[in-house]
Structures are given as C-alpha cells and as structure tokens.
Rosetta silent file (secondary structure, phi, psi, omega in degrees, C-alpha in Angstrom):
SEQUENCE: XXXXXXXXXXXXXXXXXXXXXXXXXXXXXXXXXXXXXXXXXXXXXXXXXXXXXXXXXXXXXXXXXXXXXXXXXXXXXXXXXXXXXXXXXXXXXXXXXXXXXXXXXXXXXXXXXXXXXXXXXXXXXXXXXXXXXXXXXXXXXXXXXXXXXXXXXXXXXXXXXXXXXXXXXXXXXXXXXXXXXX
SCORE:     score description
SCORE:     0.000 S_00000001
   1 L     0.000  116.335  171.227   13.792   -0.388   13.148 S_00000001
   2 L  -125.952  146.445 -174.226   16.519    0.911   15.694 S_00000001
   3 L   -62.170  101.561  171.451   19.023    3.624   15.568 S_00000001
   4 L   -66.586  -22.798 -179.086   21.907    0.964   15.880 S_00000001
   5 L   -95.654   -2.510 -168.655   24.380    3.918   16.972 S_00000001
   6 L   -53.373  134.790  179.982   21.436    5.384   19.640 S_00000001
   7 L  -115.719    2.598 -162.756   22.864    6.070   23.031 S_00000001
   8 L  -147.741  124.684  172.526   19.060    7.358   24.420 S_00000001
   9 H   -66.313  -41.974 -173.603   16.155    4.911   24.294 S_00000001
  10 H   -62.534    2.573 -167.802   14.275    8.865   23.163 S_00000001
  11 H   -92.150  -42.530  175.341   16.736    8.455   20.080 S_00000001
  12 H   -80.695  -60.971 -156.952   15.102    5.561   19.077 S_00000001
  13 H   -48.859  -44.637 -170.125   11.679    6.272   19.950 S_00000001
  14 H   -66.424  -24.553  161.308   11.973    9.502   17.814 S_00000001
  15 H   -26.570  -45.931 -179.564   13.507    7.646   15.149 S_00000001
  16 H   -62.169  -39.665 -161.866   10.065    5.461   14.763 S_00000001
  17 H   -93.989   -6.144 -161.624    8.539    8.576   14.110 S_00000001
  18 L   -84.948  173.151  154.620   10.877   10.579   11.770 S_00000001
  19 H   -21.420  -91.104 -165.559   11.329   11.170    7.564 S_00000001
  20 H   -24.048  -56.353  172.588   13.875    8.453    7.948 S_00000001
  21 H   -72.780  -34.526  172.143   11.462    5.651    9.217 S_00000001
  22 H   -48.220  -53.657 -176.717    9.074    6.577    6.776 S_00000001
  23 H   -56.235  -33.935 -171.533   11.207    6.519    3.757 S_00000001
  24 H   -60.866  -61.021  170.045   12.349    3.171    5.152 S_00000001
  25 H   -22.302  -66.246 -164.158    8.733    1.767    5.130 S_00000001
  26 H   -71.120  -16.589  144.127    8.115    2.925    1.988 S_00000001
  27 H   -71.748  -30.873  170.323   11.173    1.021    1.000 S_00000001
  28 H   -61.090  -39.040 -143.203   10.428   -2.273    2.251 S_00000001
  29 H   -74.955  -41.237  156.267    6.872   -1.975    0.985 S_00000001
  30 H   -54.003  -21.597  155.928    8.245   -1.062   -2.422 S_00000001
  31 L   -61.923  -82.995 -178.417   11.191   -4.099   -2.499 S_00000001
  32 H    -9.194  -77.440 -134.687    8.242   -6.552   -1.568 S_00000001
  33 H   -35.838  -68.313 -161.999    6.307   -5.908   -4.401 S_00000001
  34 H   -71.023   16.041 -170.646    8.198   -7.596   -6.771 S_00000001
  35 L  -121.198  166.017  179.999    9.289  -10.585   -4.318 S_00000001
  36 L   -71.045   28.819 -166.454    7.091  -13.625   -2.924 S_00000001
  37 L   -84.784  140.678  174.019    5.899  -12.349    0.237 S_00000001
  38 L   -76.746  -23.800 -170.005    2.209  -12.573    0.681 S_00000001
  39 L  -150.205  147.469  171.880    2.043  -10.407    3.979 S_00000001
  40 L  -132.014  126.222  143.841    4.272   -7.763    5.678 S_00000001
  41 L  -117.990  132.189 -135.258    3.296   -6.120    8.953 S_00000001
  42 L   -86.372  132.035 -175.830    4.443   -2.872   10.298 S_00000001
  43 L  -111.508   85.742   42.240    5.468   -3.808   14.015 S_00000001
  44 L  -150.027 -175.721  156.351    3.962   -2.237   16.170 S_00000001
  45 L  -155.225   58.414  172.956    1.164   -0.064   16.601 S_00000001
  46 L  -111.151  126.239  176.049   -0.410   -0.426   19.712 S_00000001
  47 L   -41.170    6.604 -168.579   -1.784    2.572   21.608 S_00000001
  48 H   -81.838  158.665  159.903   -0.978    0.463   25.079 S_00000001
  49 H    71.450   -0.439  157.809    2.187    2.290   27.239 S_00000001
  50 H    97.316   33.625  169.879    1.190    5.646   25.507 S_00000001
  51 L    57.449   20.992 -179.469    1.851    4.269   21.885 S_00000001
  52 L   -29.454  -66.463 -157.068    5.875    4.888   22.912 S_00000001
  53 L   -90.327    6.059  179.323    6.941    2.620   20.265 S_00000001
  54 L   -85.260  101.130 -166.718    4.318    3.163   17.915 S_00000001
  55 L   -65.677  -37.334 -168.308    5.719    4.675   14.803 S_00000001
  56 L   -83.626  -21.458 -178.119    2.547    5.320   12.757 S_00000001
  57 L  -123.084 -170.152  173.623    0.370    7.481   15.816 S_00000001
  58 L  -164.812  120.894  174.935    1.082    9.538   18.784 S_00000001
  59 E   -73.439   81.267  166.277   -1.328    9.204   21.400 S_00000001
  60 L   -36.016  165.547 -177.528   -2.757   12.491   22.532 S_00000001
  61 L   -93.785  131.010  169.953   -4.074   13.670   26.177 S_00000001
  62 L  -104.767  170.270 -145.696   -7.767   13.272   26.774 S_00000001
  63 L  -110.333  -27.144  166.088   -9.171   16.442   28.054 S_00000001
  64 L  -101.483  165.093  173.549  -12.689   14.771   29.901 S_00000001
  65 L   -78.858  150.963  167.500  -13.350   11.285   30.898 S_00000001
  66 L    68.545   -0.946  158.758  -15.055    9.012   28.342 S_00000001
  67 L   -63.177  152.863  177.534  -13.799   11.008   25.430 S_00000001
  68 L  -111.852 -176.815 -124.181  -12.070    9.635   22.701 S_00000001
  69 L   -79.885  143.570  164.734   -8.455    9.166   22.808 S_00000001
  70 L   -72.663  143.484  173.116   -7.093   12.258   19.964 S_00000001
  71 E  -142.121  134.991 -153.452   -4.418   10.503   17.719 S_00000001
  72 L  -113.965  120.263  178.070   -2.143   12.583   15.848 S_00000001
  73 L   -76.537  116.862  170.791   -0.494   10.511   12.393 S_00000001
  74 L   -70.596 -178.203 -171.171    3.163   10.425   12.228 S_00000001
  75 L   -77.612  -17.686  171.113    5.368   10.141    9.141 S_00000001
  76 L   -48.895  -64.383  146.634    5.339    6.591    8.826 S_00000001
  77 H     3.157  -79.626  163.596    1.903    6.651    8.633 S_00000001
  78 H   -54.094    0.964 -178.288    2.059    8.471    5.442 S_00000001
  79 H   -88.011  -49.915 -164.680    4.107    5.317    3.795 S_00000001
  80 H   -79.358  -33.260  168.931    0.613    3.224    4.521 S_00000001
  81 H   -33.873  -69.166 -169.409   -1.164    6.224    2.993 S_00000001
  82 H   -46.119  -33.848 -168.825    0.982    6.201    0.205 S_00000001
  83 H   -75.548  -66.735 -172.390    0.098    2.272   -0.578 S_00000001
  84 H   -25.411  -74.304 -168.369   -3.643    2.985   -0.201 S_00000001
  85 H   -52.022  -30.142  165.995   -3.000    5.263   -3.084 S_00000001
  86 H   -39.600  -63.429 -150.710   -1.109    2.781   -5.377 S_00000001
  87 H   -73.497   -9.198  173.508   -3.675    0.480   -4.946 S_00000001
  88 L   -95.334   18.039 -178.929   -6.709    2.937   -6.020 S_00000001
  89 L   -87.609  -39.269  169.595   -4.785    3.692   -8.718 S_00000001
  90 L   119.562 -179.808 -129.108   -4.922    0.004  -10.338 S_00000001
  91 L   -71.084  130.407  162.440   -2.655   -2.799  -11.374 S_00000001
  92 L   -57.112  102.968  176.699    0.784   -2.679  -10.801 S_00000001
  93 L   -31.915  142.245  160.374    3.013   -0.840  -13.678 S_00000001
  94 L   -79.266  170.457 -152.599    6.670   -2.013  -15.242 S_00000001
  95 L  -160.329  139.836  170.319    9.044    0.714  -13.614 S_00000001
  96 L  -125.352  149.424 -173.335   13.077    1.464  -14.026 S_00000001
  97 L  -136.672  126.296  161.217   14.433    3.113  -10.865 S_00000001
  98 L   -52.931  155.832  161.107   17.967    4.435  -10.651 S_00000001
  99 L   -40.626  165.327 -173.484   20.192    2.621   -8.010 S_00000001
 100 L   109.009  -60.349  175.166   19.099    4.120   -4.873 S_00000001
 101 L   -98.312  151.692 -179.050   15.671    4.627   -5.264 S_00000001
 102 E  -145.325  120.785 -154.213   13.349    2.577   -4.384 S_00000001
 103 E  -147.809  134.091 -175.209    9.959    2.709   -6.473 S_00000001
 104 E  -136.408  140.474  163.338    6.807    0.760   -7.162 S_00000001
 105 E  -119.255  146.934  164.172    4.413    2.399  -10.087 S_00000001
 106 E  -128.729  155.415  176.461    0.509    1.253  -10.512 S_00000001
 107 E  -113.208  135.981 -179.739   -1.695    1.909  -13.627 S_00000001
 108 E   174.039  141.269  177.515   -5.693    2.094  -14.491 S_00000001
 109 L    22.848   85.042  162.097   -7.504    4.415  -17.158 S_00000001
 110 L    60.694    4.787  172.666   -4.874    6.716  -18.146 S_00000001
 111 E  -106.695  151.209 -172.217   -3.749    7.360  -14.935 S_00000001
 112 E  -129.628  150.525  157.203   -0.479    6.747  -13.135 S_00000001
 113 E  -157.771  153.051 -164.770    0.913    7.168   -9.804 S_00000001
 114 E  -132.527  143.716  171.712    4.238    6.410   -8.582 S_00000001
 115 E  -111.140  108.426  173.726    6.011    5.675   -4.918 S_00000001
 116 E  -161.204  138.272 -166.797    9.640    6.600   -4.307 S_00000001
 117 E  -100.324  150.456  169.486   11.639    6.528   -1.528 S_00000001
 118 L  -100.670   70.112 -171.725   15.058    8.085   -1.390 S_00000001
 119 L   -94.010  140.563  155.041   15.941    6.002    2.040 S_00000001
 120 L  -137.276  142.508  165.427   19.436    5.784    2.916 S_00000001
 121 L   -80.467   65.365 -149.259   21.176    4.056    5.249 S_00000001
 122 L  -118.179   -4.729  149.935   24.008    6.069    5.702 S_00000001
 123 L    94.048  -12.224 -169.475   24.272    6.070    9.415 S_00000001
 124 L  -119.886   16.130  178.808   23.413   10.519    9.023 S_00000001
 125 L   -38.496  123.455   72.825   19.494    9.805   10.542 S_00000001
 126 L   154.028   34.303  165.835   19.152   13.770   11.320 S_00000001
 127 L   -64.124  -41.529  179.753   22.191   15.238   10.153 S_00000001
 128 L    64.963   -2.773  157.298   20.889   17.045    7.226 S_00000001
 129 L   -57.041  -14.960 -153.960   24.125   16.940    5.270 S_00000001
 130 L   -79.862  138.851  178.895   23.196   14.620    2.965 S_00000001
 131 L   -70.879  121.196  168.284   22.373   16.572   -0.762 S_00000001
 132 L   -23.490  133.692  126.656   18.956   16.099   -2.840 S_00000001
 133 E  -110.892 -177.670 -161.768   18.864   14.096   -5.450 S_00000001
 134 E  -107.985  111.269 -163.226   17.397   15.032   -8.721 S_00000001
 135 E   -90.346  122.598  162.852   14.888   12.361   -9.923 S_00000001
 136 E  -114.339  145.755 -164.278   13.904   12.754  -13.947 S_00000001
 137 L  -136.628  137.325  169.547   10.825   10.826  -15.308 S_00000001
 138 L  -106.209  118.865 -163.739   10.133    9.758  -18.326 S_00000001
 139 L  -131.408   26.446  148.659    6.621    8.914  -18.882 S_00000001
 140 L    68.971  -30.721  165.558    6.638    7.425  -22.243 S_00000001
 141 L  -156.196  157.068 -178.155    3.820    9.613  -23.264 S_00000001
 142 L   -36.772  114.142  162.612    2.281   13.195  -22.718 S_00000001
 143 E   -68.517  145.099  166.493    0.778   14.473  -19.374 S_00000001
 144 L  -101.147  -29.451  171.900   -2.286   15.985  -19.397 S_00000001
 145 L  -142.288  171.269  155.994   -1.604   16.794  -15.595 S_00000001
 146 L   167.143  170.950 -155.229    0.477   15.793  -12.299 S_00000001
 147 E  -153.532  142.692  174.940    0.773   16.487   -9.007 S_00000001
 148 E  -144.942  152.181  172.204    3.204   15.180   -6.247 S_00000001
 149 E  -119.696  134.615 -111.401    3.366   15.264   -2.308 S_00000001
 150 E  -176.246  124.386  146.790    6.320   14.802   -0.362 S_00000001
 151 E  -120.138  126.556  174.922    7.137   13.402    3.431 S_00000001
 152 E  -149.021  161.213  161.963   10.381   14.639    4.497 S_00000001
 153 L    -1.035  -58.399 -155.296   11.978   16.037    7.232 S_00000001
 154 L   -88.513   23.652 -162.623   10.405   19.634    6.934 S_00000001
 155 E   102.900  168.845 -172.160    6.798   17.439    6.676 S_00000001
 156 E  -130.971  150.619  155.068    4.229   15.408    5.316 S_00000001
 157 E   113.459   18.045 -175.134    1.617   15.116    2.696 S_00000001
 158 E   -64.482   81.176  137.641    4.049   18.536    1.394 S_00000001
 159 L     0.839  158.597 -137.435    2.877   19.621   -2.111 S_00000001
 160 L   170.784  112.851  160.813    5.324   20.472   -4.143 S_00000001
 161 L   -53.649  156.007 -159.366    5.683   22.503   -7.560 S_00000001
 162 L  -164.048  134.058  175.392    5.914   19.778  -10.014 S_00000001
 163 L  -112.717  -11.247  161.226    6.526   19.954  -14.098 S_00000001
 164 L    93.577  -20.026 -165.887    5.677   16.383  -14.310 S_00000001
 165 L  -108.108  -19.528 -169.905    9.859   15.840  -15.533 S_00000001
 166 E  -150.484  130.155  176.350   11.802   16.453  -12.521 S_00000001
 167 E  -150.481  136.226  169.940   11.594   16.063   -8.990 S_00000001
 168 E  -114.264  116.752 -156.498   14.022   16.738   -5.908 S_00000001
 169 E   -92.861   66.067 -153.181   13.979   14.408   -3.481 S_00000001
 170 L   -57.862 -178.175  170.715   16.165   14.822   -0.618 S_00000001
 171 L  -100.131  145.443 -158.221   17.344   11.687    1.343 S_00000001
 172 L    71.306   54.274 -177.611   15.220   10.122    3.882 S_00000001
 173 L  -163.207  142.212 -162.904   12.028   11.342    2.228 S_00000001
 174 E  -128.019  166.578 -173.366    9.515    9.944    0.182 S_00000001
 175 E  -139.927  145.166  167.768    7.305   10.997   -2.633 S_00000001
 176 E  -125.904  119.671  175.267    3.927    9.755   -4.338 S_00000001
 177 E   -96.000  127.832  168.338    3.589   11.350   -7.911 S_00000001
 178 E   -99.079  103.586 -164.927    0.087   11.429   -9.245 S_00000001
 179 E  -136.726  122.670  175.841    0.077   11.668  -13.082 S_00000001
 180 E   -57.982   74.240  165.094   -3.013   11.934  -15.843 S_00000001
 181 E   -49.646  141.083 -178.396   -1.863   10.915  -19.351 S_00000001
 182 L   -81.570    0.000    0.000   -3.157   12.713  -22.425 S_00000001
C-alpha cells in the first residue's frame, strides 16, 4: 500500500505504519471473508534494512551485543490481532454493514465479537478533516455485557466507553466489539 500522491519515500514509509494502513488491512481481511481466496499475505514484514517497509513492527536499537532485537507493534499489527480474536471467538456470523463499513462478525456460546473498519480512501491520509461516523448495532437480542477497543489515529488497542448500541468510529480507524448475550 502506497501513498499514490507521496512526494517523500518517509511519506510512504509512515503511511505503512499509520490508522490508515491499519483500517485498510482490516478491510481487505474483512472483504476476503466472504470471497474464494484461500490465503492472503500481508507484504512485507521482514526485520532486514531496519524493518523500513515493515508495516506491522518497528525495529528497535539493541543496547548490548547478543541481546535480542526490542520490537515495538505498529497499528497494522493490531488488524492481525484483531483476526486472532474473530477466530477465538468461533464460526463466522451473518452480518449487515452500512455502505462504507467494512465488517466481518464470528459467533460461539453466546458470545459475539465484531471487526469494523471505517477505511476510506479519500485521498485525506492525515488530514483529520474527515467527521466520525456513528455506527448503531442491533444485536437481535439482549447483552449481558460488551466491551470495544479502537485503533485510530490517537492509538491502539484504545478502550472506549461503550453502551453496547452505538459506537463512533472516526475514518481510518478500526474497531473490534466484544459482546456477551443474555
């Protein structure tokens, strides 16, 4: 994924690393689901060349010889996270998404959890004009709990008051809702 408008190769690199590339991830991985690809793989992650282009890590300084290397997780990262959780959640879930959105839900013992990206492609990668939207979920039957975390801009793995009914999502940010049915 490259800043097609970038005029600085650091424009790009940081790009790899931002909200934006995350949200994106987490859109491809959610569009797959429902299509016949067997395999995706996130290109690239190799620590060689100081992990430059390596979206998901950041290669730290070691501070002795023979230590090992510190690796710091980027936002991207949190997209592959984000899967992990689908899948220890259980089977994938039917799902309605507004236009926009891009969402995969999984299901298993009364529990739900849902992935959705607001990504847009609008050409504003760190502008910050663009306005939240306001996601409302319908969950077909009573929470007993939920919980949601948020990578965006301002950070990741961000907690987030949550009523289980509403959630605001800005663009270029992604969300994983955890939710307990009574």
């Amino acid at each position: 994924y490259v800043l097609r408008c970038a005029n600085t190769i650091q424009k790009s690199i940081d790009l790899h690393k931002s909200a934006h590339c995350a949200s994106f991830v987490a859109a491809v991985m959610a569009t797959l689901q429902d299509t016949r690809t067997d395999k995706a793989m996130y290109y690239d992650v190799q620590m060689c060349m100081g992990g430059v282009w390596n979206g998901v890590f950041t290669q730290g300084r070691m501070q002795t010889h023979g230590e090992k290397m510190p690796v710091k997780a980027e936002k991207p990262y949190y997209a592959l996270k984000a899967w992990n959780v689908l899948k220890k959640t259980g089977e994938q879930a039917s799902l309605e998404a507004d236009d926009g959105l891009y969402a995969v839900a999984a299901a298993g013992k009364k529990k739900v959890t849902l992935l959705v990206s607001n990504y847009s492609d609008n050409g504003k990668f760190g502008s910050g004009k663009v306005l939240p939207d306001v996601i409302k979920l319908d969950w077909g039957a009573e929470l007993a709990s939920a919980s949601v975390w948020v990578t965006d801009g301002t950070g990741t793995e961000r907690k987030l008051p949550f009523n289980g009914k509403e959630l605001v999502l800005l663009h270029d940010s992604f969300a994983v809702i955890k939710a307990t049915l009574k």
